[in-house]
Structure formats: structure tokens, C-alpha cells
mmCIF file of N, CA, C and O in Angstrom:
data_model
loop_
_atom_site.group_PDB
_atom_site.id
_atom_site.type_symbol
_atom_site.label_atom_id
_atom_site.label_comp_id
_atom_site.label_asym_id
_atom_site.label_seq_id
_atom_site.Cartn_x
_atom_site.Cartn_y
_atom_site.Cartn_z
ATOM 1 N N UNK H 1 99.238 103.777 86.841
ATOM 2 C CA UNK H 1 99.195 102.339 86.699
ATOM 3 C C UNK H 1 100.243 101.742 87.639
ATOM 4 O O UNK H 1 101.318 102.296 87.793
ATOM 5 N N UNK H 2 99.934 100.617 88.241
ATOM 6 C CA UNK H 2 100.861 99.941 89.127
ATOM 7 C C UNK H 2 100.608 98.447 89.073
ATOM 8 O O UNK H 2 99.613 98.009 88.526
ATOM 9 N N UNK H 3 101.543 97.692 89.614
ATOM 10 C CA UNK H 3 101.451 96.233 89.600
ATOM 11 C C UNK H 3 101.321 95.698 91.011
ATOM 12 O O UNK H 3 102.044 96.103 91.907
ATOM 13 N N UNK H 4 100.401 94.781 91.177
ATOM 14 C CA UNK H 4 100.207 94.086 92.449
ATOM 15 C C UNK H 4 100.697 92.666 92.252
ATOM 16 O O UNK H 4 100.271 91.982 91.325
ATOM 17 N N UNK H 5 101.643 92.234 93.072
ATOM 18 C CA UNK H 5 102.171 90.870 93.004
ATOM 19 C C UNK H 5 101.674 90.101 94.217
ATOM 20 O O UNK H 5 101.841 90.539 95.350
ATOM 21 N N UNK H 6 101.041 88.958 93.978
ATOM 22 C CA UNK H 6 100.488 88.121 95.047
ATOM 23 C C UNK H 6 101.181 86.762 95.025
ATOM 24 O O UNK H 6 101.077 86.027 94.056
ATOM 25 N N UNK H 7 101.854 86.437 96.115
ATOM 26 C CA UNK H 7 102.479 85.119 96.219
ATOM 27 C C UNK H 7 101.432 84.050 96.413
ATOM 28 O O UNK H 7 100.272 84.341 96.678
ATOM 29 N N UNK H 8 101.847 82.817 96.324
ATOM 30 C CA UNK H 8 100.971 81.671 96.515
ATOM 31 C C UNK H 8 100.149 81.807 97.801
ATOM 32 O O UNK H 8 100.712 81.994 98.869
ATOM 33 N N UNK H 9 98.840 81.754 97.680
ATOM 34 C CA UNK H 9 97.961 81.821 98.843
ATOM 35 C C UNK H 9 97.729 83.201 99.413
ATOM 36 O O UNK H 9 96.947 83.369 100.344
ATOM 37 N N UNK H 10 98.367 84.222 98.860
ATOM 38 C CA UNK H 10 98.227 85.580 99.406
ATOM 39 C C UNK H 10 96.822 86.120 99.158
ATOM 40 O O UNK H 10 96.160 85.799 98.175
ATOM 41 N N UNK H 11 96.391 86.963 100.076
ATOM 42 C CA UNK H 11 95.073 87.608 100.005
ATOM 43 C C UNK H 11 95.263 89.081 100.318
ATOM 44 O O UNK H 11 95.908 89.424 101.309
ATOM 45 N N UNK H 12 94.703 89.937 99.495
ATOM 46 C CA UNK H 12 94.809 91.381 99.695
ATOM 47 C C UNK H 12 93.401 91.964 99.762
ATOM 48 O O UNK H 12 92.599 91.765 98.850
ATOM 49 N N UNK H 13 93.114 92.664 100.859
ATOM 50 C CA UNK H 13 91.803 93.283 101.026
ATOM 51 C C UNK H 13 91.660 94.466 100.075
ATOM 52 O O UNK H 13 92.614 95.196 99.817
ATOM 53 N N UNK H 14 90.450 94.635 99.554
ATOM 54 C CA UNK H 14 90.148 95.759 98.670
ATOM 55 C C UNK H 14 89.347 96.780 99.478
ATOM 56 O O UNK H 14 88.266 96.461 99.971
ATOM 57 N N UNK H 15 89.883 97.970 99.629
ATOM 58 C CA UNK H 15 89.195 99.051 100.324
ATOM 59 C C UNK H 15 88.380 99.799 99.259
ATOM 60 O O UNK H 15 88.943 100.505 98.419
ATOM 61 N N UNK H 16 87.064 99.612 99.287
ATOM 62 C CA UNK H 16 86.182 100.090 98.217
ATOM 63 C C UNK H 16 86.365 101.570 97.897
ATOM 64 O O UNK H 16 86.428 101.958 96.736
ATOM 65 N N UNK H 17 86.447 102.417 98.900
ATOM 66 C CA UNK H 17 86.553 103.857 98.657
ATOM 67 C C UNK H 17 87.841 104.221 97.917
ATOM 68 O O UNK H 17 87.876 105.178 97.159
ATOM 69 N N UNK H 18 88.881 103.450 98.116
ATOM 70 C CA UNK H 18 90.163 103.748 97.494
ATOM 71 C C UNK H 18 90.346 103.052 96.152
ATOM 72 O O UNK H 18 91.133 103.494 95.323
ATOM 73 N N UNK H 19 89.625 101.975 95.932
ATOM 74 C CA UNK H 19 89.764 101.205 94.692
ATOM 75 C C UNK H 19 88.584 101.430 93.748
ATOM 76 O O UNK H 19 88.454 100.749 92.760
ATOM 77 N N UNK H 20 87.722 102.381 94.029
ATOM 78 C CA UNK H 20 86.434 102.494 93.348
ATOM 79 C C UNK H 20 86.509 102.605 91.825
ATOM 80 O O UNK H 20 85.626 102.136 91.136
ATOM 81 N N UNK H 21 87.518 103.251 91.292
ATOM 82 C CA UNK H 21 87.606 103.403 89.836
ATOM 83 C C UNK H 21 88.677 102.524 89.216
ATOM 84 O O UNK H 21 89.068 102.723 88.075
ATOM 85 N N UNK H 22 89.156 101.547 89.966
ATOM 86 C CA UNK H 22 90.266 100.719 89.497
ATOM 87 C C UNK H 22 89.788 99.638 88.516
ATOM 88 O O UNK H 22 88.725 99.054 88.679
ATOM 89 N N UNK H 23 90.628 99.406 87.518
ATOM 90 C CA UNK H 23 90.422 98.322 86.567
ATOM 91 C C UNK H 23 91.668 97.453 86.635
ATOM 92 O O UNK H 23 92.785 97.968 86.600
ATOM 93 N N UNK H 24 91.500 96.155 86.772
ATOM 94 C CA UNK H 24 92.631 95.242 86.885
ATOM 95 C C UNK H 24 92.719 94.304 85.699
ATOM 96 O O UNK H 24 91.700 93.927 85.117
ATOM 97 N N UNK H 25 93.955 93.933 85.352
ATOM 98 C CA UNK H 25 94.194 92.945 84.313
ATOM 99 C C UNK H 25 95.203 91.937 84.858
ATOM 100 O O UNK H 25 96.282 92.332 85.319
ATOM 101 N N UNK H 26 94.840 90.680 84.872
ATOM 102 C CA UNK H 26 95.744 89.626 85.331
ATOM 103 C C UNK H 26 96.811 89.440 84.252
ATOM 104 O O UNK H 26 96.493 89.133 83.110
ATOM 105 N N UNK H 27 98.070 89.653 84.639
ATOM 106 C CA UNK H 27 99.158 89.525 83.660
ATOM 107 C C UNK H 27 99.983 88.258 83.868
ATOM 108 O O UNK H 27 100.772 87.884 83.004
ATOM 109 N N UNK H 28 99.812 87.618 85.018
ATOM 110 C CA UNK H 28 100.542 86.367 85.295
ATOM 111 C C UNK H 28 99.776 85.574 86.352
ATOM 112 O O UNK H 28 99.266 86.126 87.320
ATOM 113 N N UNK H 29 99.689 84.283 86.175
ATOM 114 C CA UNK H 29 99.037 83.424 87.172
ATOM 115 C C UNK H 29 97.522 83.547 87.133
ATOM 116 O O UNK H 29 96.924 83.890 86.127
ATOM 117 N N UNK H 30 96.930 83.265 88.300
ATOM 118 C CA UNK H 30 95.471 83.321 88.461
ATOM 119 C C UNK H 30 95.136 84.114 89.697
ATOM 120 O O UNK H 30 95.853 84.051 90.690
ATOM 121 N N UNK H 31 94.013 84.806 89.656
ATOM 122 C CA UNK H 31 93.545 85.597 90.795
ATOM 123 C C UNK H 31 92.074 85.280 91.014
ATOM 124 O O UNK H 31 91.281 85.273 90.071
ATOM 125 N N UNK H 32 91.739 85.008 92.279
ATOM 126 C CA UNK H 32 90.345 84.734 92.620
ATOM 127 C C UNK H 32 89.770 85.967 93.309
ATOM 128 O O UNK H 32 90.400 86.553 94.192
ATOM 129 N N UNK H 33 88.573 86.351 92.894
ATOM 130 C CA UNK H 33 87.880 87.466 93.524
ATOM 131 C C UNK H 33 87.101 86.925 94.723
ATOM 132 O O UNK H 33 86.410 85.917 94.614
ATOM 133 N N UNK H 34 87.231 87.584 95.860
ATOM 134 C CA UNK H 34 86.455 87.198 97.044
ATOM 135 C C UNK H 34 85.310 88.188 97.160
ATOM 136 O O UNK H 34 85.515 89.396 97.164
ATOM 137 N N UNK H 35 84.103 87.676 97.235
ATOM 138 C CA UNK H 35 82.915 88.521 97.222
ATOM 139 C C UNK H 35 82.593 89.093 98.592
ATOM 140 O O UNK H 35 83.136 88.680 99.608
ATOM 141 N N UNK H 36 81.708 90.060 98.612
ATOM 142 C CA UNK H 36 81.351 90.802 99.820
ATOM 143 C C UNK H 36 80.944 89.896 100.976
ATOM 144 O O UNK H 36 81.279 90.153 102.127
ATOM 145 N N UNK H 37 80.247 88.819 100.690
ATOM 146 C CA UNK H 37 79.764 87.924 101.750
ATOM 147 C C UNK H 37 80.813 86.896 102.172
ATOM 148 O O UNK H 37 80.540 86.013 102.973
ATOM 149 N N UNK H 38 82.034 87.014 101.619
ATOM 150 C CA UNK H 38 83.112 86.094 101.975
ATOM 151 C C UNK H 38 83.174 84.857 101.099
ATOM 152 O O UNK H 38 84.087 84.053 101.211
ATOM 153 N N UNK H 39 82.185 84.715 100.240
ATOM 154 C CA UNK H 39 82.159 83.564 99.330
ATOM 155 C C UNK H 39 83.215 83.729 98.245
ATOM 156 O O UNK H 39 83.495 84.835 97.810
ATOM 157 N N UNK H 40 83.800 82.615 97.795
ATOM 158 C CA UNK H 40 84.754 82.721 96.697
ATOM 159 C C UNK H 40 84.040 83.091 95.401
ATOM 160 O O UNK H 40 82.967 82.578 95.099
ATOM 161 N N UNK H 41 84.675 83.985 94.661
ATOM 162 C CA UNK H 41 84.132 84.399 93.372
ATOM 163 C C UNK H 41 84.878 83.706 92.256
ATOM 164 O O UNK H 41 85.569 82.705 92.471
ATOM 165 N N UNK H 42 84.780 84.238 91.062
ATOM 166 C CA UNK H 42 85.429 83.611 89.924
ATOM 167 C C UNK H 42 86.951 83.668 90.012
ATOM 168 O O UNK H 42 87.519 84.574 90.620
ATOM 169 N N UNK H 43 87.594 82.686 89.395
ATOM 170 C CA UNK H 43 89.050 82.671 89.275
ATOM 171 C C UNK H 43 89.368 83.172 87.873
ATOM 172 O O UNK H 43 88.873 82.637 86.887
ATOM 173 N N UNK H 44 90.180 84.206 87.812
ATOM 174 C CA UNK H 44 90.516 84.843 86.542
ATOM 175 C C UNK H 44 91.946 84.500 86.152
ATOM 176 O O UNK H 44 92.852 84.557 86.983
ATOM 177 N N UNK H 45 92.138 84.162 84.909
ATOM 178 C CA UNK H 45 93.467 83.819 84.400
ATOM 179 C C UNK H 45 94.100 84.954 83.641
ATOM 180 O O UNK H 45 93.534 86.049 83.511
ATOM 181 N N UNK H 46 95.274 84.673 83.119
ATOM 182 C CA UNK H 46 96.047 85.663 82.392
ATOM 183 C C UNK H 46 95.221 86.295 81.266
ATOM 184 O O UNK H 46 94.550 85.608 80.508
ATOM 185 N N UNK H 47 95.286 87.615 81.209
ATOM 186 C CA UNK H 47 94.571 88.349 80.182
ATOM 187 C C UNK H 47 93.169 88.787 80.578
ATOM 188 O O UNK H 47 92.556 89.589 79.887
ATOM 189 N N UNK H 48 92.668 88.282 81.691
ATOM 190 C CA UNK H 48 91.323 88.653 82.141
ATOM 191 C C UNK H 48 91.342 90.037 82.771
ATOM 192 O O UNK H 48 92.209 90.356 83.571
ATOM 193 N N UNK H 49 90.371 90.844 82.410
ATOM 194 C CA UNK H 49 90.238 92.175 82.987
ATOM 195 C C UNK H 49 88.997 92.240 83.861
ATOM 196 O O UNK H 49 88.030 91.514 83.635
ATOM 197 N N UNK H 50 89.033 93.108 84.845
ATOM 198 C CA UNK H 50 87.885 93.242 85.742
ATOM 199 C C UNK H 50 87.824 94.631 86.360
ATOM 200 O O UNK H 50 88.837 95.253 86.619
ATOM 201 N N UNK H 51 86.608 95.114 86.566
ATOM 202 C CA UNK H 51 86.361 96.351 87.293
ATOM 203 C C UNK H 51 86.120 95.998 88.741
ATOM 204 O O UNK H 51 85.573 94.945 89.040
ATOM 205 N N UNK H 52 86.458 96.894 89.628
ATOM 206 C CA UNK H 52 86.162 96.681 91.037
ATOM 207 C C UNK H 52 84.950 97.497 91.477
ATOM 208 O O UNK H 52 84.288 97.151 92.434
ATOM 209 N N UNK H 53 84.635 98.539 90.762
ATOM 210 C CA UNK H 53 83.532 99.411 91.137
ATOM 211 C C UNK H 53 82.190 98.684 91.031
ATOM 212 O O UNK H 53 81.850 98.102 89.999
ATOM 213 N N UNK H 54 81.440 98.719 92.116
ATOM 214 C CA UNK H 54 80.102 98.153 92.115
ATOM 215 C C UNK H 54 80.018 96.639 92.045
ATOM 216 O O UNK H 54 78.947 96.094 91.829
ATOM 217 N N UNK H 55 81.128 95.956 92.227
ATOM 218 C CA UNK H 55 81.115 94.497 92.096
ATOM 219 C C UNK H 55 80.953 93.772 93.425
ATOM 220 O O UNK H 55 80.652 92.585 93.430
ATOM 221 N N UNK H 56 81.195 94.454 94.527
ATOM 222 C CA UNK H 56 81.119 93.795 95.826
ATOM 223 C C UNK H 56 82.340 92.947 96.131
ATOM 224 O O UNK H 56 82.336 92.170 97.078
ATOM 225 N N UNK H 57 83.403 93.113 95.365
ATOM 226 C CA UNK H 57 84.639 92.370 95.637
ATOM 227 C C UNK H 57 85.301 92.966 96.868
ATOM 228 O O UNK H 57 85.480 94.177 96.955
ATOM 229 N N UNK H 58 85.617 92.106 97.839
ATOM 230 C CA UNK H 58 86.263 92.620 99.044
ATOM 231 C C UNK H 58 87.725 92.223 99.175
ATOM 232 O O UNK H 58 88.438 92.729 100.030
ATOM 233 N N UNK H 59 88.190 91.295 98.329
ATOM 234 C CA UNK H 59 89.596 90.893 98.369
ATOM 235 C C UNK H 59 89.995 90.206 97.064
ATOM 236 O O UNK H 59 89.138 89.705 96.330
ATOM 237 N N UNK H 60 91.299 90.201 96.817
ATOM 238 C CA UNK H 60 91.884 89.456 95.711
ATOM 239 C C UNK H 60 92.760 88.384 96.335
ATOM 240 O O UNK H 60 93.475 88.652 97.305
ATOM 241 N N UNK H 61 92.704 87.188 95.790
ATOM 242 C CA UNK H 61 93.454 86.070 96.361
ATOM 243 C C UNK H 61 94.138 85.295 95.249
ATOM 244 O O UNK H 61 93.603 85.142 94.160
ATOM 245 N N UNK H 62 95.325 84.792 95.542
ATOM 246 C CA UNK H 62 96.040 83.958 94.590
ATOM 247 C C UNK H 62 95.842 82.487 94.974
ATOM 248 O O UNK H 62 96.414 82.015 95.951
ATOM 249 N N UNK H 63 95.047 81.735 94.194
ATOM 250 C CA UNK H 63 94.817 80.339 94.508
ATOM 251 C C UNK H 63 95.895 79.407 93.952
ATOM 252 O O UNK H 63 95.882 78.205 94.224
ATOM 253 N N UNK H 64 96.813 79.960 93.175
ATOM 254 C CA UNK H 64 97.813 79.134 92.518
ATOM 255 C C UNK H 64 99.110 78.983 93.289
ATOM 256 O O UNK H 64 99.257 79.496 94.397
ATOM 257 N N UNK H 65 100.057 78.275 92.679
ATOM 258 C CA UNK H 65 101.365 78.037 93.298
ATOM 259 C C UNK H 65 102.380 79.097 92.925
ATOM 260 O O UNK H 65 103.355 79.299 93.628
ATOM 261 N N UNK H 66 102.171 79.725 91.776
ATOM 262 C CA UNK H 66 103.102 80.750 91.305
ATOM 263 C C UNK H 66 102.619 82.140 91.705
ATOM 264 O O UNK H 66 101.430 82.343 91.926
ATOM 265 N N UNK H 67 103.546 83.067 91.761
ATOM 266 C CA UNK H 67 103.175 84.452 92.032
ATOM 267 C C UNK H 67 102.290 84.965 90.912
ATOM 268 O O UNK H 67 102.582 84.778 89.740
ATOM 269 N N UNK H 68 101.188 85.581 91.293
ATOM 270 C CA UNK H 68 100.278 86.185 90.325
ATOM 271 C C UNK H 68 100.541 87.683 90.278
ATOM 272 O O UNK H 68 100.903 88.281 91.292
ATOM 273 N N UNK H 69 100.360 88.264 89.121
ATOM 274 C CA UNK H 69 100.539 89.708 88.966
ATOM 275 C C UNK H 69 99.282 90.302 88.331
ATOM 276 O O UNK H 69 98.723 89.748 87.391
ATOM 277 N N UNK H 70 98.890 91.450 88.880
ATOM 278 C CA UNK H 70 97.730 92.170 88.380
ATOM 279 C C UNK H 70 98.142 93.609 88.124
ATOM 280 O O UNK H 70 98.701 94.259 89.006
ATOM 281 N N UNK H 71 97.891 94.097 86.909
ATOM 282 C CA UNK H 71 98.129 95.503 86.581
ATOM 283 C C UNK H 71 96.871 96.255 86.969
ATOM 284 O O UNK H 71 95.763 95.885 86.558
ATOM 285 N N UNK H 72 97.036 97.289 87.774
ATOM 286 C CA UNK H 72 95.917 98.093 88.226
ATOM 287 C C UNK H 72 95.999 99.460 87.559
ATOM 288 O O UNK H 72 97.018 100.133 87.629
ATOM 289 N N UNK H 73 94.895 99.832 86.919
ATOM 290 C CA UNK H 73 94.816 101.122 86.252
ATOM 291 C C UNK H 73 93.762 101.953 86.960
ATOM 292 O O UNK H 73 92.647 101.478 87.187
ATOM 293 N N UNK H 74 94.126 103.172 87.323
ATOM 294 C CA UNK H 74 93.181 104.109 87.917
ATOM 295 C C UNK H 74 93.233 105.406 87.111
ATOM 296 O O UNK H 74 94.275 105.729 86.536
ATOM 297 N N UNK H 75 92.122 106.155 87.061
ATOM 298 C CA UNK H 75 92.097 107.351 86.241
ATOM 299 C C UNK H 75 93.055 108.440 86.708
ATOM 300 O O UNK H 75 93.543 109.207 85.916
ATOM 301 N N UNK H 76 93.351 108.505 87.994
ATOM 302 C CA UNK H 76 94.281 109.499 88.519
ATOM 303 C C UNK H 76 95.191 108.840 89.528
ATOM 304 O O UNK H 76 94.854 107.823 90.107
ATOM 305 N N UNK H 77 96.308 109.488 89.752
ATOM 306 C CA UNK H 77 97.225 108.978 90.778
ATOM 307 C C UNK H 77 96.558 109.159 92.130
ATOM 308 O O UNK H 77 96.001 110.193 92.432
ATOM 309 N N UNK H 78 96.585 108.141 92.928
ATOM 310 C CA UNK H 78 96.022 108.210 94.275
ATOM 311 C C UNK H 78 96.714 107.176 95.143
ATOM 312 O O UNK H 78 97.382 106.293 94.660
ATOM 313 N N UNK H 79 96.509 107.300 96.413
ATOM 314 C CA UNK H 79 97.066 106.324 97.330
ATOM 315 C C UNK H 79 96.078 105.181 97.456
ATOM 316 O O UNK H 79 94.909 105.396 97.708
ATOM 317 N N UNK H 80 96.563 103.970 97.275
ATOM 318 C CA UNK H 80 95.723 102.781 97.394
ATOM 319 C C UNK H 80 96.284 101.928 98.510
ATOM 320 O O UNK H 80 97.487 101.728 98.604
ATOM 321 N N UNK H 81 95.420 101.448 99.363
ATOM 322 C CA UNK H 81 95.830 100.632 100.496
ATOM 323 C C UNK H 81 95.620 99.168 100.180
ATOM 324 O O UNK H 81 94.556 98.776 99.739
ATOM 325 N N UNK H 82 96.650 98.375 100.417
ATOM 326 C CA UNK H 82 96.550 96.924 100.287
ATOM 327 C C UNK H 82 96.903 96.329 101.637
ATOM 328 O O UNK H 82 97.960 96.629 102.175
ATOM 329 N N UNK H 83 96.027 95.514 102.151
ATOM 330 C CA UNK H 83 96.292 94.878 103.427
ATOM 331 C C UNK H 83 96.269 93.379 103.220
ATOM 332 O O UNK H 83 95.237 92.812 102.896
ATOM 333 N N UNK H 84 97.408 92.750 103.427
ATOM 334 C CA UNK H 84 97.477 91.308 103.281
ATOM 335 C C UNK H 84 97.093 90.663 104.594
ATOM 336 O O UNK H 84 97.537 91.081 105.658
ATOM 337 N N UNK H 85 96.271 89.630 104.519
ATOM 338 C CA UNK H 85 95.873 88.916 105.726
ATOM 339 C C UNK H 85 96.519 87.536 105.779
ATOM 340 O O UNK H 85 96.195 86.740 106.636
ATOM 341 N N UNK H 86 97.411 87.269 104.862
ATOM 342 C CA UNK H 86 98.103 85.986 104.813
ATOM 343 C C UNK H 86 99.445 86.156 105.510
ATOM 344 O O UNK H 86 100.207 87.053 105.185
ATOM 345 N N UNK H 87 99.784 85.304 106.509
ATOM 346 C CA UNK H 87 101.018 85.506 107.271
ATOM 347 C C UNK H 87 102.300 85.397 106.442
ATOM 348 O O UNK H 87 103.311 85.957 106.802
ATOM 349 N N UNK H 88 102.258 84.700 105.326
ATOM 350 C CA UNK H 88 103.457 84.541 104.508
ATOM 351 C C UNK H 88 103.338 85.281 103.184
ATOM 352 O O UNK H 88 104.082 85.036 102.267
ATOM 353 N N UNK H 89 102.375 86.158 103.116
ATOM 354 C CA UNK H 89 102.141 86.874 101.868
ATOM 355 C C UNK H 89 103.091 88.051 101.727
ATOM 356 O O UNK H 89 103.469 88.673 102.703
ATOM 357 N N UNK H 90 103.456 88.288 100.528
ATOM 358 C CA UNK H 90 104.159 89.532 100.251
ATOM 359 C C UNK H 90 103.590 90.069 98.960
ATOM 360 O O UNK H 90 103.177 89.340 98.081
ATOM 361 N N UNK H 91 103.499 91.324 98.893
ATOM 362 C CA UNK H 91 103.022 91.967 97.682
ATOM 363 C C UNK H 91 103.794 93.245 97.527
ATOM 364 O O UNK H 91 104.396 93.754 98.447
ATOM 365 N N UNK H 92 103.792 93.742 96.330
ATOM 366 C CA UNK H 92 104.436 95.021 96.130
ATOM 367 C C UNK H 92 103.636 95.828 95.144
ATOM 368 O O UNK H 92 103.015 95.299 94.242
ATOM 369 N N UNK H 93 103.655 97.091 95.368
ATOM 370 C CA UNK H 93 103.000 98.006 94.467
ATOM 371 C C UNK H 93 104.088 98.864 93.858
ATOM 372 O O UNK H 93 104.956 99.357 94.561
ATOM 373 N N UNK H 94 104.036 99.025 92.583
ATOM 374 C CA UNK H 94 105.017 99.845 91.917
ATOM 375 C C UNK H 94 104.287 100.869 91.084
ATOM 376 O O UNK H 94 103.591 100.514 90.149
ATOM 377 N N UNK H 95 104.385 102.110 91.463
ATOM 378 C CA UNK H 95 103.812 103.152 90.637
ATOM 379 C C UNK H 95 104.763 103.367 89.490
ATOM 380 O O UNK H 95 105.965 103.381 89.657
ATOM 381 N N UNK H 96 104.215 103.543 88.362
ATOM 382 C CA UNK H 96 105.056 103.707 87.187
ATOM 383 C C UNK H 96 104.913 105.106 86.643
ATOM 384 O O UNK H 96 103.821 105.644 86.551
ATOM 385 N N UNK H 97 106.025 105.676 86.302
ATOM 386 C CA UNK H 97 106.031 106.978 85.666
ATOM 387 C C UNK H 97 105.933 106.755 84.159
ATOM 388 O O UNK H 97 106.661 105.954 83.601
ATOM 389 N N UNK H 98 105.052 107.458 83.573
ATOM 390 C CA UNK H 98 104.861 107.307 82.140
ATOM 391 C C UNK H 98 105.720 108.325 81.409
ATOM 392 O O UNK H 98 105.643 109.508 81.668
ATOM 393 N N UNK H 99 106.511 107.843 80.515
ATOM 394 C CA UNK H 99 107.333 108.705 79.706
ATOM 395 C C UNK H 99 106.730 108.725 78.311
ATOM 396 O O UNK H 99 106.372 107.680 77.769
ATOM 397 N N UNK H 100 106.643 109.886 77.769
ATOM 398 C CA UNK H 100 106.126 109.991 76.412
ATOM 399 C C UNK H 100 107.272 109.812 75.445
ATOM 400 O O UNK H 100 108.269 110.481 75.534
ATOM 401 N N UNK H 101 107.116 108.878 74.562
ATOM 402 C CA UNK H 101 108.130 108.611 73.547
ATOM 403 C C UNK H 101 107.619 109.124 72.212
ATOM 404 O O UNK H 101 106.828 108.460 71.552
ATOM 405 N N UNK H 102 108.025 110.280 71.895
ATOM 406 C CA UNK H 102 107.565 110.850 70.611
ATOM 407 C C UNK H 102 108.722 111.108 69.711
ATOM 408 O O UNK H 102 109.804 111.308 70.043
#
């Protein structure tokens, strides 16, 4: 699991082969899905979950003024590529180590 942070106006391309089993949950702000044909898709708010597999989503974009955060869950650890096309965008990915608390 890792977190994607998108600043105001930031856009991150989704590489289908690398994101194929990813499930995202918006934890802060709003995120707009950009569809395969470049058309804007739905804007998802806090608490909204979405699959990327088979959806034709080609990018995630932050339409809001505040930094948006998306938790990304994948079934296995893998390298995921995020390419920002916004000149002032910054994003960060943080892989998290899971500790078992028993």
C-alpha cells in the first residue's frame, strides 16, 4: 500500500500494465479520473474507492485547490510508475511496511 499526493492541478499518468490490479481510495481532497479518450471522467471525493483495471482511466488529476491524497492498494509489492505532466506538480509515493501488532 502507498500514498499518492497530488497538488492543486497536478496530473499523473496511469500506466495500465503497472497499475492493472490497483485499487484506490481518495483520503483527502478530490480526484478526477481522465478517461482513455482524454475526456474528463467523474470527480471522486473523500472516501470514494475505485478500480483501475479495465476502466480505461489514463490519468488521475486534482481539480481542487488543496492537495489530494489517494491510498493505492495492490495485491503484491511492485514498482509503479507515476509521470506528472503538470509543470508545478509534485507527488510522492510512500511504500509502507506493514507491521503485525499481535
